[in-house]
């Protein structure tokens, strides 16, 4: 590599505890976020790239990160991810609709809190059961969300169609924004929604990284590795599990709010179905359990690879030559084959593959 940790003198505890200890890493990360993500992508990417590629990848990455906190870091299995996302989406919609001073950042935060409280309720069985029994308990959240938002039209503002298109005036991001060029119409556009999604995603990544490095994260991993031993050394297993469920479903709730407001632009409980819960779990496994980077790599691969294969099929065989369904189905077969080969070669997923590659680069060219 061009730089290494060896020979770096750390003079203070605060410097030793930095999220990115090397100044080169901090420079590259800042350059990537500010120049590439906020600058180049925001102003040069097309509406299609922003709306159909970047935004959904980040939203699904946040949902995957939420599930990874419960499953990867704490060892608590869950299949209610889409249900918790549904609670977050409906909470954000009703907060913005019914509270005059509500803005999107605050609505997303409160939606996450509400989803987190719901997650604690459905996570209570984790105090007595684990494994597949816990999956059944969290699956109840999925069915409960579908029932409650279908049975009570108040949550949809009595819309008869069952689907609410989110209007531009819902996109209130900060006070007095109507006096600036960044008005409601801008935040309703693909670029505005991309900036919102990117900002929330970065904030949640930084928060998760700090939680994992703190005593909270160490408690999660102690309970995951052996809850009896964790209890013996003084860790409250019940409190740790419920905290993990709260944080996990908080992330899923915020992801659900972003899914409705930043991705599809409408509110529909049918899109938060059981298939989406399985899809997010699939992203966790492919990306790597207990890894922030792996959460996003899994989301990018599972969501983006079929699109890439379909685009390549259209480019090779022509846009209208092959049936779209044929190309799409074959792309899924290719994706499934790649995933099987990946998990046989590296069971830890993309995160382990990246760590192995990085370790080899560190000692290159002195290793085989």
Tab-separated table of C-alpha atoms in Angstrom:
chain	number	residue	atom	x	y	z
A	1	UNK	CA	0.000	0.000	0.000
A	2	UNK	CA	1.059	3.605	-0.270
A	3	UNK	CA	0.935	4.126	3.494
A	4	UNK	CA	0.951	1.925	6.625
A	5	UNK	CA	0.213	2.212	10.337
A	6	UNK	CA	3.774	1.207	11.292
A	7	UNK	CA	5.951	3.996	12.675
A	8	UNK	CA	3.052	6.364	13.512
A	9	UNK	CA	3.485	7.978	16.940
A	10	UNK	CA	0.233	8.492	18.856
A	11	UNK	CA	0.629	11.131	21.591
A	12	UNK	CA	-2.790	11.151	23.254
A	13	UNK	CA	-5.647	8.829	24.136
A	14	UNK	CA	-8.052	10.917	22.064
A	15	UNK	CA	-5.848	10.488	18.997
A	16	UNK	CA	-5.659	6.755	19.650
A	17	UNK	CA	-9.470	6.547	19.837
A	18	UNK	CA	-10.098	8.314	16.553
A	19	UNK	CA	-12.502	6.622	14.185
A	20	UNK	CA	-9.898	6.887	11.415
A	21	UNK	CA	-6.457	6.931	13.058
A	22	UNK	CA	-4.468	7.615	9.889
A	23	UNK	CA	-4.591	11.104	8.435
A	24	UNK	CA	-4.459	9.634	4.935
A	25	UNK	CA	-7.643	7.690	5.652
A	26	UNK	CA	-9.324	10.825	7.016
A	27	UNK	CA	-8.283	12.794	3.942
A	28	UNK	CA	-9.546	10.132	1.521
A	29	UNK	CA	-12.839	9.718	3.408
A	30	UNK	CA	-13.455	13.480	3.540
A	31	UNK	CA	-12.551	13.873	-0.121
A	32	UNK	CA	-14.866	11.038	-1.116
A	33	UNK	CA	-17.833	12.309	0.874
A	34	UNK	CA	-17.533	16.042	0.151
A	35	UNK	CA	-16.169	16.109	-3.386
A	36	UNK	CA	-17.539	12.893	-4.874
A	37	UNK	CA	-20.799	12.176	-3.059
A	38	UNK	CA	-21.974	15.728	-2.307
A	39	UNK	CA	-20.306	17.440	-5.258
A	40	UNK	CA	-19.847	15.367	-8.371
A	41	UNK	CA	-22.689	12.894	-7.907
A	42	UNK	CA	-25.203	15.553	-6.850
A	43	UNK	CA	-24.658	17.812	-9.820
A	44	UNK	CA	-23.514	15.441	-12.576
A	45	UNK	CA	-25.596	12.290	-12.062
A	46	UNK	CA	-28.825	11.946	-13.997
A	47	UNK	CA	-32.238	11.715	-12.371
A	48	UNK	CA	-32.279	7.984	-13.149
A	49	UNK	CA	-28.967	7.342	-11.377
A	50	UNK	CA	-30.023	9.342	-8.342
A	51	UNK	CA	-33.579	7.997	-8.031
A	52	UNK	CA	-33.111	4.395	-9.139
A	53	UNK	CA	-29.531	3.594	-8.103
A	54	UNK	CA	-27.964	5.751	-5.384
A	55	UNK	CA	-31.003	6.497	-3.209
A	56	UNK	CA	-32.369	2.913	-2.955
A	57	UNK	CA	-28.875	1.520	-2.350
A	58	UNK	CA	-28.339	3.875	0.584
A	59	UNK	CA	-31.833	3.275	1.989
A	60	UNK	CA	-31.491	-0.505	1.796
A	61	UNK	CA	-27.978	-0.175	3.228
A	62	UNK	CA	-29.383	1.578	6.305
A	63	UNK	CA	-32.067	-1.123	6.710
A	64	UNK	CA	-29.383	-3.809	6.358
A	65	UNK	CA	-27.243	-2.037	8.917
A	66	UNK	CA	-30.219	-2.005	11.286
A	67	UNK	CA	-30.732	-5.748	10.952
A	68	UNK	CA	-26.978	-6.280	11.266
A	69	UNK	CA	-26.992	-4.560	14.671
A	70	UNK	CA	-29.493	-7.095	16.013
A	71	UNK	CA	-28.281	-10.160	14.136
A	72	UNK	CA	-24.610	-9.554	13.374
A	73	UNK	CA	-23.503	-7.680	16.487
A	74	UNK	CA	-25.891	-9.116	19.094
A	75	UNK	CA	-26.818	-12.509	17.660
A	76	UNK	CA	-30.597	-11.922	17.777
A	77	UNK	CA	-32.357	-13.286	14.679
A	78	UNK	CA	-35.145	-11.188	13.204
A	79	UNK	CA	-37.484	-11.443	10.228
A	80	UNK	CA	-39.558	-8.342	10.922
A	81	UNK	CA	-37.347	-5.789	9.167
A	82	UNK	CA	-39.930	-4.761	6.575
A	83	UNK	CA	-42.574	-4.477	9.284
A	84	UNK	CA	-40.406	-2.102	11.309
A	85	UNK	CA	-39.689	-0.125	8.131
A	86	UNK	CA	-43.465	0.112	7.637
A	87	UNK	CA	-43.914	1.552	11.134
A	88	UNK	CA	-41.232	4.142	10.400
A	89	UNK	CA	-42.753	5.168	7.075
A	90	UNK	CA	-46.268	5.595	8.481
A	91	UNK	CA	-44.978	7.408	11.557
A	92	UNK	CA	-43.052	9.929	9.449
A	93	UNK	CA	-46.079	10.514	7.181
A	94	UNK	CA	-48.504	11.131	10.025
A	95	UNK	CA	-46.074	13.329	11.936
A	96	UNK	CA	-45.503	15.597	8.929
A	97	UNK	CA	-49.222	15.552	8.029
A	98	UNK	CA	-50.606	16.336	11.474
A	99	UNK	CA	-47.921	18.444	13.207
A	100	UNK	CA	-47.444	21.970	11.861
A	101	UNK	CA	-43.855	22.539	12.961
A	102	UNK	CA	-42.640	19.138	11.831
A	103	UNK	CA	-39.660	18.964	9.470
A	104	UNK	CA	-38.284	15.955	7.682
A	105	UNK	CA	-35.116	15.489	9.812
A	106	UNK	CA	-37.146	15.600	13.051
A	107	UNK	CA	-39.893	13.428	11.551
A	108	UNK	CA	-37.350	10.798	10.494
A	109	UNK	CA	-35.782	10.838	13.962
A	110	UNK	CA	-39.155	10.494	15.737
A	111	UNK	CA	-40.210	7.805	13.246
A	112	UNK	CA	-37.107	5.882	14.225
A	113	UNK	CA	-37.953	6.330	17.914
A	114	UNK	CA	-41.491	5.033	17.363
A	115	UNK	CA	-40.229	2.062	15.365
A	116	UNK	CA	-37.651	1.439	18.100
A	117	UNK	CA	-40.347	1.322	20.792
A	118	UNK	CA	-42.334	-1.120	18.665
A	119	UNK	CA	-39.149	-3.148	18.258
A	120	UNK	CA	-38.718	-3.360	22.025
A	121	UNK	CA	-42.234	-4.815	22.369
A	122	UNK	CA	-41.609	-7.485	19.747
A	123	UNK	CA	-38.105	-8.045	21.119
A	124	UNK	CA	-39.334	-8.899	24.627
A	125	UNK	CA	-39.535	-12.635	23.801
A	126	UNK	CA	-35.751	-12.478	23.244
A	127	UNK	CA	-35.419	-12.471	27.039
A	128	UNK	CA	-36.749	-16.050	27.142
A	129	UNK	CA	-36.181	-17.566	23.722
A	130	UNK	CA	-33.593	-17.464	20.969
A	131	UNK	CA	-32.866	-18.811	17.496
A	132	UNK	CA	-35.758	-19.912	15.291
A	133	UNK	CA	-38.290	-19.274	18.061
A	134	UNK	CA	-37.210	-15.626	18.116
A	135	UNK	CA	-37.624	-15.433	14.335
A	136	UNK	CA	-41.277	-16.423	14.734
A	137	UNK	CA	-41.715	-13.686	17.346
A	138	UNK	CA	-40.268	-10.969	15.121
A	139	UNK	CA	-42.265	-12.305	12.183
A	140	UNK	CA	-45.358	-11.321	14.146
A	141	UNK	CA	-44.296	-7.671	13.749
A	142	UNK	CA	-44.510	-8.112	9.989
A	143	UNK	CA	-48.069	-9.465	10.093
A	144	UNK	CA	-49.129	-6.941	12.744
A	145	UNK	CA	-47.956	-4.010	10.605
A	146	UNK	CA	-49.818	-5.283	7.556
A	147	UNK	CA	-52.995	-5.753	9.581
A	148	UNK	CA	-53.020	-2.469	11.523
A	149	UNK	CA	-52.266	-0.209	8.551
A	150	UNK	CA	-54.840	-2.005	6.420
A	151	UNK	CA	-57.566	-2.103	9.062
A	152	UNK	CA	-57.314	1.538	10.185
A	153	UNK	CA	-57.501	4.007	7.243
A	154	UNK	CA	-56.697	6.899	9.610
A	155	UNK	CA	-53.038	6.088	9.156
A	156	UNK	CA	-53.461	6.660	5.393
A	157	UNK	CA	-55.477	9.858	5.943
A	158	UNK	CA	-58.608	7.960	4.786
A	159	UNK	CA	-57.301	7.498	1.245
A	160	UNK	CA	-59.599	5.028	-0.513
A	161	UNK	CA	-56.938	3.693	-2.899
A	162	UNK	CA	-54.648	2.579	-0.087
A	163	UNK	CA	-51.709	4.470	-1.579
A	164	UNK	CA	-50.795	8.074	-0.733
A	165	UNK	CA	-48.671	10.144	-3.114
A	166	UNK	CA	-46.426	12.367	-0.993
A	167	UNK	CA	-46.899	16.022	-2.031
A	168	UNK	CA	-44.007	18.532	-2.392
A	169	UNK	CA	-45.127	20.557	0.655
A	170	UNK	CA	-44.276	17.565	2.864
A	171	UNK	CA	-40.597	18.106	2.065
A	172	UNK	CA	-39.879	20.712	4.735
A	173	UNK	CA	-36.227	20.274	5.655
A	174	UNK	CA	-35.409	23.424	7.641
A	175	UNK	CA	-37.252	26.605	8.785
A	176	UNK	CA	-37.757	29.427	6.271
A	177	UNK	CA	-36.620	27.239	3.377
A	178	UNK	CA	-39.276	28.888	1.182
A	179	UNK	CA	-37.180	32.054	1.305
A	180	UNK	CA	-34.175	30.263	-0.195
A	181	UNK	CA	-33.525	28.672	-3.602
A	182	UNK	CA	-33.742	25.299	-1.844
A	183	UNK	CA	-37.549	25.351	-1.567
A	184	UNK	CA	-40.058	22.508	-1.329
A	185	UNK	CA	-39.807	21.758	-5.061
A	186	UNK	CA	-36.019	21.320	-4.831
A	187	UNK	CA	-36.204	18.896	-1.904
A	188	UNK	CA	-38.987	16.998	-3.728
A	189	UNK	CA	-36.691	16.577	-6.748
A	190	UNK	CA	-34.269	13.703	-7.174
A	191	UNK	CA	-31.282	15.866	-6.167
A	192	UNK	CA	-32.958	17.116	-3.016
A	193	UNK	CA	-34.019	13.618	-2.003
A	194	UNK	CA	-30.495	12.350	-2.710
A	195	UNK	CA	-28.959	14.991	-0.419
A	196	UNK	CA	-31.428	14.110	2.350
A	197	UNK	CA	-30.710	10.393	1.987
A	198	UNK	CA	-26.944	10.885	1.872
A	199	UNK	CA	-26.900	13.125	4.953
A	200	UNK	CA	-29.061	10.776	7.025
A	201	UNK	CA	-27.053	7.750	5.891
A	202	UNK	CA	-23.717	9.313	6.844
A	203	UNK	CA	-25.072	10.379	10.247
A	204	UNK	CA	-26.336	6.855	10.954
A	205	UNK	CA	-23.060	5.247	9.840
A	206	UNK	CA	-21.024	7.520	12.133
A	207	UNK	CA	-23.419	6.852	15.027
A	208	UNK	CA	-23.246	3.091	14.510
A	209	UNK	CA	-19.454	3.140	14.236
A	210	UNK	CA	-19.192	4.977	17.553
A	211	UNK	CA	-21.721	2.703	19.267
A	212	UNK	CA	-19.833	-0.398	18.159
A	213	UNK	CA	-16.579	1.035	19.562
A	214	UNK	CA	-18.201	1.961	22.881
A	215	UNK	CA	-19.212	-0.179	25.860
A	216	UNK	CA	-22.624	-0.612	24.233
A	217	UNK	CA	-21.108	-2.354	21.229
A	218	UNK	CA	-18.825	-4.460	23.389
A	219	UNK	CA	-21.848	-5.593	25.427
A	220	UNK	CA	-23.667	-6.528	22.215
A	221	UNK	CA	-20.769	-8.685	21.072
A	222	UNK	CA	-20.329	-10.275	24.510
A	223	UNK	CA	-23.995	-11.330	24.513
A	224	UNK	CA	-23.657	-12.586	20.956
A	225	UNK	CA	-20.628	-14.727	21.726
A	226	UNK	CA	-21.919	-16.223	24.998
A	227	UNK	CA	-24.748	-14.642	26.964
A	228	UNK	CA	-24.119	-16.759	30.081
A	229	UNK	CA	-20.504	-15.611	30.299
A	230	UNK	CA	-21.601	-12.021	29.671
A	231	UNK	CA	-24.029	-12.279	32.571
A	232	UNK	CA	-21.296	-13.686	34.824
A	233	UNK	CA	-18.991	-10.708	34.216
A	234	UNK	CA	-21.774	-8.253	35.082
A	235	UNK	CA	-23.404	-7.397	31.773
A	236	UNK	CA	-27.183	-7.083	31.937
A	237	UNK	CA	-28.220	-9.467	29.175
A	238	UNK	CA	-31.860	-8.359	29.147
A	239	UNK	CA	-30.963	-4.669	28.921
A	240	UNK	CA	-28.374	-5.343	26.225
A	241	UNK	CA	-30.775	-7.367	24.072
A	242	UNK	CA	-33.562	-4.794	24.341
A	243	UNK	CA	-31.100	-1.979	23.601
A	244	UNK	CA	-29.976	-3.865	20.488
A	245	UNK	CA	-33.574	-4.319	19.374
A	246	UNK	CA	-34.313	-0.641	19.950
A	247	UNK	CA	-31.294	0.584	17.974
A	248	UNK	CA	-31.848	-2.001	15.253
A	249	UNK	CA	-35.494	-1.118	14.713
A	250	UNK	CA	-34.643	2.604	15.004
A	251	UNK	CA	-32.437	2.206	11.942
A	252	UNK	CA	-35.119	0.154	10.171
A	253	UNK	CA	-37.745	2.808	10.966
A	254	UNK	CA	-35.598	5.603	9.554
A	255	UNK	CA	-34.909	3.432	6.501
A	256	UNK	CA	-38.655	2.940	6.033
A	257	UNK	CA	-39.276	6.694	6.236
A	258	UNK	CA	-36.531	7.317	3.675
A	259	UNK	CA	-37.902	4.506	1.485
A	260	UNK	CA	-41.244	6.303	1.215
A	261	UNK	CA	-40.089	9.926	1.166
A	262	UNK	CA	-36.779	9.700	-0.689
A	263	UNK	CA	-37.156	6.650	-2.953
A	264	UNK	CA	-40.653	5.810	-4.154
A	265	UNK	CA	-42.391	9.097	-3.216
A	266	UNK	CA	-45.567	7.494	-1.880
A	267	UNK	CA	-46.863	5.576	1.113
A	268	UNK	CA	-48.041	2.014	0.626
A	269	UNK	CA	-47.914	-0.725	3.262
A	270	UNK	CA	-47.907	-3.432	0.562
A	271	UNK	CA	-44.304	-2.672	-0.434
A	272	UNK	CA	-43.108	-3.529	3.074
A	273	UNK	CA	-43.918	-7.212	2.653
A	274	UNK	CA	-42.254	-10.372	3.908
A	275	UNK	CA	-40.188	-10.677	0.723
A	276	UNK	CA	-38.435	-7.418	1.599
A	277	UNK	CA	-37.566	-8.774	5.045
A	278	UNK	CA	-35.950	-11.818	3.433
A	279	UNK	CA	-34.169	-9.552	0.946
A	280	UNK	CA	-32.615	-7.464	3.730
A	281	UNK	CA	-31.546	-10.601	5.600
A	282	UNK	CA	-29.987	-11.842	2.378
A	283	UNK	CA	-28.023	-8.581	2.135
A	284	UNK	CA	-26.715	-9.068	5.674
A	285	UNK	CA	-25.484	-12.602	4.925
A	286	UNK	CA	-23.877	-11.699	1.605
A	287	UNK	CA	-22.311	-8.507	2.933
A	288	UNK	CA	-21.023	-9.998	6.167
A	289	UNK	CA	-22.388	-10.371	9.691
A	290	UNK	CA	-21.241	-7.723	12.163
A	291	UNK	CA	-19.844	-5.300	9.606
A	292	UNK	CA	-20.943	-1.764	8.716
A	293	UNK	CA	-19.138	-1.845	5.399
A	294	UNK	CA	-20.541	-5.284	4.666
A	295	UNK	CA	-24.093	-4.019	5.200
A	296	UNK	CA	-23.709	-1.546	2.364
A	297	UNK	CA	-21.707	-3.900	0.143
A	298	UNK	CA	-24.462	-6.491	0.493
A	299	UNK	CA	-27.150	-3.929	-0.326
A	300	UNK	CA	-25.206	-2.683	-3.346
A	301	UNK	CA	-24.633	-6.174	-4.681
A	302	UNK	CA	-28.092	-7.643	-4.135
A	303	UNK	CA	-29.875	-4.540	-5.432
A	304	UNK	CA	-27.425	-3.348	-8.066
A	305	UNK	CA	-26.077	-6.504	-9.650
A	306	UNK	CA	-29.370	-7.600	-11.336
A	307	UNK	CA	-29.677	-4.099	-12.797
A	308	UNK	CA	-26.123	-4.286	-14.120
A	309	UNK	CA	-26.661	-7.736	-15.656
A	310	UNK	CA	-29.908	-6.603	-17.267
A	311	UNK	CA	-28.171	-3.537	-18.704
A	312	UNK	CA	-25.338	-5.696	-20.052
A	313	UNK	CA	-27.865	-8.066	-21.630
A	314	UNK	CA	-29.578	-5.152	-23.338
A	315	UNK	CA	-26.234	-3.784	-24.527
A	316	UNK	CA	-25.050	-7.129	-25.935
A	317	UNK	CA	-28.267	-8.456	-27.458
A	318	UNK	CA	-30.000	-5.169	-28.154
A	319	UNK	CA	-32.626	-3.284	-26.230
A	320	UNK	CA	-35.695	-4.990	-27.720
A	321	UNK	CA	-34.194	-8.206	-29.081
A	322	UNK	CA	-34.685	-10.310	-25.959
A	323	UNK	CA	-37.727	-10.371	-23.783
A	324	UNK	CA	-37.231	-8.229	-20.650
A	325	UNK	CA	-38.551	-10.970	-18.376
A	326	UNK	CA	-36.107	-13.470	-19.935
A	327	UNK	CA	-33.123	-11.183	-19.309
A	328	UNK	CA	-34.286	-10.397	-15.779
A	329	UNK	CA	-34.834	-14.044	-14.833
A	330	UNK	CA	-31.451	-15.061	-16.209
A	331	UNK	CA	-29.808	-12.214	-14.323
A	332	UNK	CA	-31.250	-13.646	-11.105
A	333	UNK	CA	-29.759	-17.046	-11.964
A	334	UNK	CA	-26.357	-15.428	-12.501
A	335	UNK	CA	-26.664	-13.515	-9.238
A	336	UNK	CA	-27.613	-16.662	-7.334
A	337	UNK	CA	-24.663	-18.561	-8.796
A	338	UNK	CA	-22.226	-15.786	-7.875
A	339	UNK	CA	-23.564	-15.667	-4.329
A	340	UNK	CA	-23.158	-19.443	-3.871
A	341	UNK	CA	-19.581	-19.308	-5.167
A	342	UNK	CA	-18.828	-16.297	-2.954
A	343	UNK	CA	-20.140	-17.914	0.216
A	344	UNK	CA	-18.225	-21.144	-0.497
A	345	UNK	CA	-15.018	-19.185	-1.091
A	346	UNK	CA	-15.547	-16.642	1.706
A	347	UNK	CA	-18.346	-17.443	4.214
A	348	UNK	CA	-17.797	-14.065	5.862
A	349	UNK	CA	-19.206	-12.310	2.814
A	350	UNK	CA	-17.912	-9.223	1.068
A	351	UNK	CA	-16.641	-7.683	4.321
A	352	UNK	CA	-14.295	-10.628	4.974
A	353	UNK	CA	-13.231	-10.608	1.328
A	354	UNK	CA	-12.362	-6.912	1.580
A	355	UNK	CA	-10.437	-7.406	4.846
A	356	UNK	CA	-8.442	-10.266	3.310
A	357	UNK	CA	-7.600	-8.165	0.262
A	358	UNK	CA	-6.607	-5.203	2.424
A	359	UNK	CA	-4.363	-7.367	4.614
A	360	UNK	CA	-2.570	-8.762	1.562
A	361	UNK	CA	-2.064	-5.256	0.181
A	362	UNK	CA	-0.517	-4.144	3.477
A	363	UNK	CA	2.319	-6.664	3.207
A	364	UNK	CA	2.640	-6.521	-0.569
A	365	UNK	CA	5.077	-7.187	-2.278
A	366	UNK	CA	6.645	-9.230	0.536
A	367	UNK	CA	3.924	-11.880	0.603
A	368	UNK	CA	2.631	-14.385	-1.880
